[in-house]
Amino acid sequence: MQQLTSVLGVAGIYALLATGIVLVYRTSRVVNLAQGHLAILCAFCVAALLAAGYHWTAALPVTIAVGCLIAAVIYFAVMRRIVGEPAFVGLMATVGIAILLRGVMVVAFGGVTITTQPLLNGSIQLFGADLSATQVLVAVAAWGVVGAIVSVNQFTSIGLLMRATTENVVLAAQRGVNIDRIVCLAWVIAVCAAATGGFLHSQRAFVSTAAILIGVNALIAALIGGMDSFIGAVIGALAVAASEHFVLLHFEARYADLAPVCLMLVILTIRPWGLFGTQEDVERV
Amino acid sequence: MSQRIAVVAGIALLLCAGIGVTSSQTPQPYVIGYISDFSGPFVDTFSPVHDGFRAHIDRVNTAGGVNGRQIQTIVRDDQLNATRAASLMRELVTSEAVNSIWSLSLSSTLPGVYTLAKRLSVPAISSVSAIKSTLPPAEDYAYSTGSPFEVAGEVSAKLAAPVAPSKGKLMCVTIDSAGGFAACGHTAAAAGAMGFTNDPLMFPPAKVEYGAIGERIASSQPAIVVTHLPAGLAPGVLLAARSAGYRGPMLLHNVAFNEATLVKAMETAGNFENTYVFSRYVLAHDPLPEVAEIGRAAEAVGVKPADFSGNHIAGWVHGKVAVAALTKCGFPCNGEKLNGALSNLSVDVGGLSGGPVVFQPADHQGTSWWKTYSFDSASKKFRPTGDWVEAPSKLTYTVGDKK
């Protein structure tokens, strides 16, 4: 039971970041390689605010607000200007953003390793098992936010506009959808997801610049599931976390990072568009 | 008009003469190079080491310098990239004419720099990590004041014996790196000879989530866990193991982590028992007058008292060795001459270690002394559990560096 909670917690954080990657890809066809950087930058912000004496109910919303601002800046200053350019331009732009964000982390926070006090201490009895309260909180919160993001996309009017933009951006624009607003909103939601993921990561582990690598696992999850599929991102996140955990616990631990990569290679060899991705989105020479 | 020209020319001549006088009165400084990780993944390790080094050099410069000359340190950031470290060394030697390279970063960057050091005849001295090149028979121009993994591995088994409740399973936890293999390989060899059974656990260096590692430790329930993990990794593994329910003793090799981070990890885990640290130099919590003195010097270069750690002390010792080597070298002091001075050097570091830092022609690491600390939950400080344990640089056990 404890292992299951642990896997669900890690998978939930990956899923949060992966849904952000999928959302941005669906609306703008940009593969966001800076998602891990955004998550950890936000985690540093929360940790700094908590260290300054703010309660988490103030620190987290303030950080999410800052994250929204960063998302808007990224969209209007960079992404909007490269609309219509080849796909790799968007990809390279996110690489540039990632490098910039890493620099910001080092300059603003000294690149140090930070710990945050967990919101919950002690343990919880669940199905007869003694579970860490923090682990349970992380798993529940992460999957709750993932569910909220998917629900917004599936069941709200703004979600409908997002889906219309995904299906056919030209037609959506002709029918009066404000594409600028929709894509910017997608970035904002993606960064909010990253901020939440970063905060929850700080509840489980330490915050350091090295932790940006959670973004790599989120990207692997999105690739496994299919870059334009939310359900794919969720399944991919579970697969990545479970494979890592399984190898760490039962095999040679130093190959733990290889497990999700191997899984991704196998899946992409069989289904290049991922488990639930749309086939026509894959263009290869 | 000609009178005005004559006045201007006269002033110009006086100014030139003044500059000439000034430059002839200011002795040429010693120019040394300093390469470390200032923006890479281990910035929180190497930045404090640099602050400690700088604090010592600043103090010496303020007191008049070495042999009446100031020490000028030219600093470069290798971002923990081995190729970049080697390129920077070449640049510092050829463009800035430095006579030595100090600090460096993790073990992965050392082989390239040491090879280049020999080729350029400029000594390179590491501050935190140390590899086999500095152990007898040492490679020319390669030195270290840091923790050699092989030696730390052997001594860790010796220090584990009084801490472990029984001679059961010893789990050595490290990262999948050359240093990690060396450390846990020698820990296993020494522990086996002492009656422990070995259960090593190596995980990828890029791992940022330690939950499953903690669960593996907890499910294995070893008699003792020994870690050889850099910077934030040791507190991370400690937190994960405690959270997963492991309550046994954990002996952590101080590979430049911050004591405050470790205390925070224990606070978060809600467990202050059975956590031990072994270190080549004293920790910042050690109630020694020398430590307080370094703390004040570090504060003078901008280190907040709350951030003061053993890393500053390691940097301070590194600075002491630099000053001693330059003093012995005299002036002018090129790389070759400094190498001569370093290869026969003994630096008294007072109570910061169990003995002096000693380099000899075939031993560029010297005997090291190690102290074990345990956490005192009343004072919330690490306190020594005993005296220094001597570890010769000549290894007792032979283990392959690579599995």
CSV table of C-alpha atoms in Angstrom, one decimal, chain B residues 43-399:
chain,number,residue,atom,x,y,z
B,43,VAL,CA,26.6,25.1,-7.1
B,44,ASP,CA,25.4,24.8,-3.5
B,45,THR,CA,28.4,22.7,-2.7
B,46,PHE,CA,31.1,24.6,-4.5
B,47,SER,CA,30.0,28.1,-3.9
B,48,PRO,CA,30.5,27.9,-0.1
B,49,VAL,CA,33.9,26.2,-0.7
B,50,HIS,CA,34.9,29.2,-2.8
B,51,ASP,CA,33.6,31.5,-0.1
B,52,GLY,CA,35.8,29.8,2.5
B,53,PHE,CA,38.8,29.9,0.2
B,54,ARG,CA,38.2,33.6,-0.6
B,55,ALA,CA,37.8,34.4,3.1
B,56,HIS,CA,41.2,33.0,3.8
B,57,ILE,CA,42.9,34.6,0.8
B,58,ASP,CA,41.3,38.0,1.6
B,59,ARG,CA,42.5,37.8,5.2
B,60,VAL,CA,46.1,37.0,4.0
B,61,ASN,CA,45.9,39.8,1.4
B,62,THR,CA,44.7,42.3,4.0
B,63,ALA,CA,47.6,41.3,6.3
B,64,GLY,CA,50.1,42.1,3.6
B,65,GLY,CA,49.9,39.1,1.3
B,66,VAL,CA,52.4,36.3,0.7
B,67,ASN,CA,56.1,37.3,0.6
B,68,GLY,CA,54.9,40.9,0.4
B,69,ARG,CA,52.7,40.3,-2.6
B,70,GLN,CA,49.0,40.1,-3.0
B,71,ILE,CA,47.3,36.9,-4.3
B,72,GLN,CA,45.1,37.5,-7.3
B,73,THR,CA,42.5,34.8,-7.9
B,74,ILE,CA,41.0,34.4,-11.4
B,75,VAL,CA,37.8,32.5,-11.1
B,76,ARG,CA,36.0,30.4,-13.8
B,77,ASP,CA,32.8,28.4,-13.8
B,78,ASP,CA,33.0,24.8,-15.2
B,79,GLN,CA,29.3,24.1,-14.7
B,80,LEU,CA,30.3,20.6,-13.7
B,81,ASN,CA,31.3,19.9,-17.3
B,82,ALA,CA,34.6,18.0,-17.7
B,83,THR,CA,35.4,19.3,-21.2
B,84,ARG,CA,34.7,22.9,-20.1
B,85,ALA,CA,36.9,22.5,-17.1
B,86,ALA,CA,39.8,21.4,-19.2
B,87,SER,CA,39.2,24.2,-21.7
B,88,LEU,CA,39.1,26.8,-18.9
B,89,MET,CA,42.3,25.5,-17.5
B,90,ARG,CA,44.0,25.9,-20.8
B,91,GLU,CA,42.6,29.4,-21.1
B,92,LEU,CA,43.7,30.4,-17.6
B,93,VAL,CA,47.2,29.1,-18.1
B,94,THR,CA,47.8,30.5,-21.6
B,95,SER,CA,45.9,33.8,-21.4
B,96,GLU,CA,46.0,34.7,-17.7
B,97,ALA,CA,49.4,33.1,-17.0
B,98,VAL,CA,48.2,31.5,-13.7
B,99,ASN,CA,50.7,29.3,-11.9
B,100,SER,CA,48.1,26.8,-10.5
B,101,ILE,CA,44.5,25.7,-10.6
B,102,TRP,CA,42.5,25.4,-7.4
B,103,SER,CA,39.3,23.7,-6.2
B,104,LEU,CA,37.8,22.1,-9.4
B,105,SER,CA,34.4,20.4,-9.0
B,106,LEU,CA,33.3,16.8,-8.8
B,107,SER,CA,35.4,13.7,-9.6
B,108,SER,CA,34.1,13.5,-13.2
B,109,THR,CA,36.0,16.7,-14.1
B,110,LEU,CA,39.3,15.8,-12.5
B,111,PRO,CA,40.9,13.3,-14.9
B,112,GLY,CA,40.9,15.7,-17.8
B,113,VAL,CA,42.2,18.6,-15.8
B,114,TYR,CA,45.0,16.5,-14.2
B,115,THR,CA,46.1,15.2,-17.6
B,116,LEU,CA,46.3,18.8,-18.9
B,117,ALA,CA,48.0,19.9,-15.7
B,118,LYS,CA,50.9,17.6,-16.4
B,119,ARG,CA,51.1,18.7,-20.0
B,120,LEU,CA,51.1,22.4,-19.2
B,121,SER,CA,53.3,21.9,-16.1
B,122,VAL,CA,50.9,23.7,-13.9
B,123,PRO,CA,49.6,22.0,-10.7
B,124,ALA,CA,45.9,21.4,-10.2
B,125,ILE,CA,44.6,20.9,-6.6
B,126,SER,CA,41.1,19.7,-5.9
B,127,SER,CA,39.2,20.8,-2.9
B,128,VAL,CA,36.3,18.4,-2.4
B,129,SER,CA,36.5,15.3,-4.6
B,130,ALA,CA,39.7,13.4,-4.9
B,131,ILE,CA,40.5,10.6,-7.3
B,132,LYS,CA,43.2,7.9,-7.4
B,133,SER,CA,45.6,10.1,-9.3
B,134,THR,CA,46.6,11.8,-6.1
B,135,LEU,CA,47.1,8.6,-4.1
B,136,PRO,CA,50.5,6.9,-4.0
B,137,PRO,CA,52.1,6.6,-6.6
B,138,ALA,CA,50.7,10.0,-7.3
B,139,GLU,CA,50.6,11.6,-10.8
B,140,ASP,CA,52.8,14.6,-11.3
B,141,TYR,CA,51.0,18.0,-10.9
B,142,ALA,CA,47.8,16.3,-9.4
B,143,TYR,CA,47.0,17.2,-5.8
B,144,SER,CA,44.0,17.2,-3.5
B,145,THR,CA,42.9,18.5,-0.1
B,146,GLY,CA,39.5,16.8,-0.5
B,147,SER,CA,38.1,13.4,0.4
B,148,PRO,CA,39.6,10.5,-1.6
B,149,PHE,CA,36.7,8.1,-2.2
B,150,GLU,CA,38.9,5.0,-1.9
B,151,VAL,CA,40.2,6.1,1.5
B,152,ALA,CA,36.8,7.3,2.7
B,153,GLY,CA,35.4,3.9,1.7
B,154,GLU,CA,37.9,2.0,3.8
B,155,VAL,CA,37.6,4.3,6.8
B,156,SER,CA,33.8,4.3,6.7
B,157,ALA,CA,33.8,0.5,7.4
B,158,LYS,CA,36.1,1.2,10.4
B,159,LEU,CA,33.8,4.0,11.7
B,160,ALA,CA,30.7,1.9,11.1
B,161,ALA,CA,31.7,-0.9,13.4
B,162,PRO,CA,31.2,1.1,16.7
B,163,VAL,CA,27.9,2.6,15.4
B,164,ALA,CA,26.2,-0.5,14.1
B,165,PRO,CA,24.3,-2.5,16.7
B,166,SER,CA,25.4,-5.8,15.2
B,167,LYS,CA,27.7,-7.1,12.5
B,168,GLY,CA,24.9,-7.7,10.1
B,169,LYS,CA,24.2,-6.2,6.7
B,170,LEU,CA,26.0,-3.0,5.7
B,171,MET,CA,24.3,-1.2,2.9
B,172,CYS,CA,26.6,1.2,1.1
B,173,VAL,CA,24.5,3.8,-0.8
B,174,THR,CA,26.1,5.9,-3.6
B,175,ILE,CA,25.5,7.2,-7.1
B,176,ASP,CA,26.5,5.5,-10.3
B,177,SER,CA,29.8,7.3,-10.8
B,178,ALA,CA,33.6,6.5,-10.8
B,179,GLY,CA,33.8,8.0,-7.3
B,180,GLY,CA,30.8,6.1,-6.1
B,181,PHE,CA,32.2,2.8,-7.3
B,182,ALA,CA,35.5,3.5,-5.7
B,183,ALA,CA,33.9,4.5,-2.4
B,184,CYS,CA,31.4,1.6,-2.1
B,185,GLY,CA,33.9,-0.9,-3.5
B,186,HIS,CA,36.4,-0.1,-0.7
B,187,THR,CA,33.7,0.1,1.9
B,188,ALA,CA,32.5,-3.4,0.9
B,189,ALA,CA,36.1,-4.8,0.9
B,190,ALA,CA,36.9,-3.3,4.3
B,191,ALA,CA,33.4,-4.1,5.8
B,192,GLY,CA,33.7,-7.7,4.6
B,193,ALA,CA,37.0,-8.1,6.3
B,194,MET,CA,35.4,-6.8,9.5
B,195,GLY,CA,32.6,-9.3,9.4
B,196,PHE,CA,29.8,-7.3,7.8
B,197,THR,CA,27.8,-8.6,4.8
B,198,ASN,CA,27.5,-6.2,2.0
B,199,ASP,CA,24.4,-5.0,0.2
B,200,PRO,CA,25.4,-2.1,-2.0
B,201,LEU,CA,22.8,0.3,-3.5
B,202,MET,CA,23.8,2.5,-6.4
B,203,PHE,CA,21.4,4.8,-8.2
B,204,PRO,CA,21.6,7.2,-11.1
B,205,PRO,CA,23.2,10.6,-10.3
B,206,ALA,CA,20.3,12.4,-12.0
B,207,LYS,CA,17.7,10.9,-9.6
B,208,VAL,CA,15.7,13.7,-7.9
B,209,GLU,CA,13.1,11.6,-6.2
B,210,TYR,CA,14.3,9.2,-3.5
B,211,GLY,CA,11.0,7.6,-2.3
B,212,ALA,CA,11.7,4.2,-3.8
B,213,ILE,CA,15.4,4.3,-2.6
B,214,GLY,CA,14.1,4.9,0.9
B,215,GLU,CA,11.7,2.0,0.5
B,216,ARG,CA,14.4,-0.3,-0.7
B,217,ILE,CA,16.5,0.6,2.3
B,218,ALA,CA,13.6,0.1,4.7
B,219,SER,CA,12.7,-3.3,3.1
B,220,SER,CA,16.3,-4.5,3.3
B,221,GLN,CA,16.6,-3.4,7.0
B,222,PRO,CA,20.4,-3.4,7.1
B,223,ALA,CA,22.3,-3.2,10.4
B,224,ILE,CA,23.8,0.1,9.1
B,225,VAL,CA,23.6,2.3,6.1
B,226,VAL,CA,26.7,4.1,4.9
B,227,THR,CA,26.3,6.8,2.3
B,228,HIS,CA,28.9,8.3,-0.1
B,229,LEU,CA,26.7,10.9,-1.7
B,230,PRO,CA,27.4,14.5,-2.7
B,231,ALA,CA,25.7,17.7,-1.6
B,232,GLY,CA,21.9,17.5,-1.3
B,233,LEU,CA,21.7,13.8,-2.1
B,234,ALA,CA,22.6,12.5,1.3
B,235,PRO,CA,19.9,14.5,3.2
B,236,GLY,CA,17.5,13.4,0.4
B,237,VAL,CA,18.2,9.7,0.9
B,238,LEU,CA,18.1,10.2,4.7
B,239,LEU,CA,14.7,11.7,4.5
B,240,ALA,CA,13.4,9.0,2.2
B,241,ALA,CA,14.8,6.2,4.3
B,242,ARG,CA,13.3,7.6,7.5
B,243,SER,CA,10.0,8.4,5.9
B,244,ALA,CA,9.9,4.8,4.6
B,245,GLY,CA,10.3,3.5,8.1
B,246,TYR,CA,14.1,2.7,8.5
B,247,ARG,CA,15.1,3.6,12.0
B,248,GLY,CA,18.6,2.0,12.0
B,249,PRO,CA,21.9,3.8,12.1
B,250,MET,CA,22.9,5.9,9.0
B,251,LEU,CA,26.5,7.0,8.7
B,252,LEU,CA,26.8,9.7,6.1
B,253,HIS,CA,30.1,10.6,4.4
B,254,ASN,CA,30.4,14.4,4.4
B,255,VAL,CA,30.9,14.9,0.7
B,256,ALA,CA,30.4,18.7,1.0
B,257,PHE,CA,26.8,18.8,2.2
B,258,ASN,CA,25.4,21.6,4.3
B,259,GLU,CA,24.7,20.6,7.9
B,260,ALA,CA,21.6,22.8,7.9
B,261,THR,CA,20.1,20.9,5.0
B,262,LEU,CA,20.7,17.6,6.9
B,263,VAL,CA,19.1,19.0,10.1
B,264,LYS,CA,16.1,20.1,8.0
B,265,ALA,CA,15.8,16.6,6.5
B,266,MET,CA,15.8,15.1,10.0
B,267,GLU,CA,13.2,17.7,11.2
B,268,THR,CA,11.0,16.9,8.2
B,269,ALA,CA,11.3,13.1,8.8
B,270,GLY,CA,10.6,13.7,12.5
B,271,ASN,CA,13.6,11.5,13.5
B,272,PHE,CA,16.8,12.8,15.0
B,273,GLU,CA,18.1,9.4,16.2
B,274,ASN,CA,20.8,7.3,14.8
B,275,THR,CA,22.1,9.8,12.3
B,276,TYR,CA,25.9,10.0,12.1
B,277,VAL,CA,28.3,12.0,9.8
B,278,PHE,CA,31.9,11.3,9.2
B,279,SER,CA,34.1,14.0,7.9
B,280,ARG,CA,37.7,14.7,6.9
B,281,TYR,CA,37.5,18.2,8.4
B,282,VAL,CA,35.4,19.4,11.3
B,283,LEU,CA,31.8,20.4,10.8
B,284,ALA,CA,30.6,23.9,11.3
B,285,HIS,CA,28.8,22.7,14.5
B,286,ASP,CA,32.1,21.8,16.1
B,287,PRO,CA,32.6,24.1,19.1
B,288,LEU,CA,36.2,24.9,18.3
B,289,PRO,CA,37.7,28.5,18.4
B,290,GLU,CA,39.1,27.9,14.9
B,291,VAL,CA,35.6,27.2,13.5
B,292,ALA,CA,34.3,30.4,15.1
B,293,GLU,CA,37.2,32.3,13.6
B,294,ILE,CA,36.4,31.0,10.1
B,295,GLY,CA,32.8,31.8,10.6
B,296,ARG,CA,33.7,35.4,11.3
B,297,ALA,CA,36.0,35.5,8.2
B,298,ALA,CA,33.2,34.0,6.1
B,299,GLU,CA,30.8,36.6,7.4
B,300,ALA,CA,33.3,39.3,6.3
B,301,VAL,CA,33.0,38.0,2.7
B,302,GLY,CA,29.2,38.0,2.8
B,303,VAL,CA,28.3,34.6,4.2
B,304,LYS,CA,25.2,34.7,6.5
B,305,PRO,CA,25.8,32.9,9.8
B,306,ALA,CA,22.9,30.6,9.1
B,307,ASP,CA,24.5,29.5,5.9
B,308,PHE,CA,27.9,28.7,7.4
B,309,SER,CA,28.8,25.1,6.9
B,310,GLY,CA,31.6,22.5,6.7
B,311,ASN,CA,32.0,23.5,3.1
B,312,HIS,CA,33.4,26.9,4.1
B,313,ILE,CA,35.8,25.1,6.4
B,314,ALA,CA,37.0,22.8,3.6
B,315,GLY,CA,37.5,25.9,1.4
B,316,TRP,CA,39.4,27.7,4.2
B,317,VAL,CA,41.8,24.7,4.5
B,318,HIS,CA,42.2,24.7,0.7
B,319,GLY,CA,43.1,28.4,1.0
B,320,LYS,CA,45.6,27.7,3.7
B,321,VAL,CA,47.3,25.1,1.5
B,322,ALA,CA,47.4,27.6,-1.4
B,323,VAL,CA,49.0,30.3,0.8
B,324,ALA,CA,51.6,27.8,2.3
B,325,ALA,CA,52.6,26.6,-1.2
B,326,LEU,CA,53.0,30.1,-2.6
B,327,THR,CA,55.0,31.1,0.5
B,328,LYS,CA,57.3,28.2,0.0
B,329,CYS,CA,57.5,28.9,-3.8
B,330,GLY,CA,58.8,32.4,-3.4
B,331,PHE,CA,58.7,34.8,-6.3
B,332,PRO,CA,58.6,34.5,-9.2
B,333,CYS,CA,56.6,31.4,-8.9
B,334,ASN,CA,55.8,29.5,-12.1
B,335,GLY,CA,53.9,26.2,-12.3
B,336,GLU,CA,57.0,24.0,-12.3
B,337,LYS,CA,58.4,25.8,-9.2
B,338,LEU,CA,55.0,25.7,-7.4
B,339,ASN,CA,54.8,22.0,-8.2
B,340,GLY,CA,58.2,21.5,-6.5
B,341,ALA,CA,56.9,23.4,-3.4
B,342,LEU,CA,53.6,21.4,-3.3
B,343,SER,CA,55.3,18.0,-3.6
B,344,ASN,CA,57.0,18.5,-0.3
B,345,LEU,CA,54.6,20.5,1.8
B,346,SER,CA,53.2,20.2,5.3
B,347,VAL,CA,50.4,22.6,6.3
B,348,ASP,CA,49.3,22.8,9.9
B,349,VAL,CA,45.5,23.2,10.0
B,350,GLY,CA,45.2,23.2,13.8
B,351,GLY,CA,42.1,21.5,15.1
B,352,LEU,CA,40.3,21.5,11.8
B,353,SER,CA,41.7,18.0,11.2
B,354,GLY,CA,43.5,15.4,13.2
B,355,GLY,CA,46.8,16.3,11.6
B,356,PRO,CA,48.5,18.5,9.0
B,357,VAL,CA,47.8,18.3,5.3
B,358,VAL,CA,51.0,16.7,4.0
B,359,PHE,CA,52.1,16.2,0.4
B,360,GLN,CA,55.1,14.2,-0.5
B,361,PRO,CA,56.7,13.5,-3.9
B,362,ALA,CA,54.9,10.2,-4.4
B,363,ASP,CA,51.8,11.0,-2.3
B,364,HIS,CA,49.8,14.0,-3.2
B,365,GLN,CA,46.9,13.3,-0.8
B,366,GLY,CA,48.7,12.4,2.4
B,367,THR,CA,47.3,10.8,5.5
B,368,SER,CA,43.8,12.0,6.3
B,369,TRP,CA,42.0,12.0,9.7
B,370,TRP,CA,38.3,11.4,10.1
B,371,LYS,CA,35.9,12.2,12.8
B,372,THR,CA,32.4,10.8,13.4
B,373,TYR,CA,29.6,13.2,14.6
B,374,SER,CA,26.2,12.3,16.0
B,375,PHE,CA,23.2,14.6,16.2
B,376,ASP,CA,22.4,16.0,19.6
B,377,SER,CA,18.6,16.7,19.5
B,378,ALA,CA,18.8,18.9,22.6
B,379,SER,CA,21.2,21.5,21.1
B,380,LYS,CA,20.2,20.6,17.5
B,381,LYS,CA,23.9,20.4,16.6
B,382,PHE,CA,26.2,17.6,15.4
B,383,ARG,CA,28.6,16.7,18.2
B,384,PRO,CA,31.8,14.6,17.9
B,385,THR,CA,31.4,11.0,19.1
B,386,GLY,CA,35.1,10.4,19.6
B,387,ASP,CA,38.6,11.4,18.5
B,388,TRP,CA,40.1,11.5,15.0
B,389,VAL,CA,40.7,8.2,13.2
B,390,GLU,CA,43.8,8.1,11.0
B,391,ALA,CA,43.5,6.8,7.4
B,392,PRO,CA,46.7,6.4,5.4
B,393,SER,CA,46.6,7.3,1.8
B,394,LYS,CA,48.1,3.9,0.9
B,395,LEU,CA,45.1,1.6,0.5
B,396,THR,CA,44.7,-1.6,2.4
B,397,TYR,CA,42.3,-3.3,-0.1
B,398,THR,CA,42.3,-3.6,-3.8
B,399,VAL,CA,39.1,-3.1,-5.6
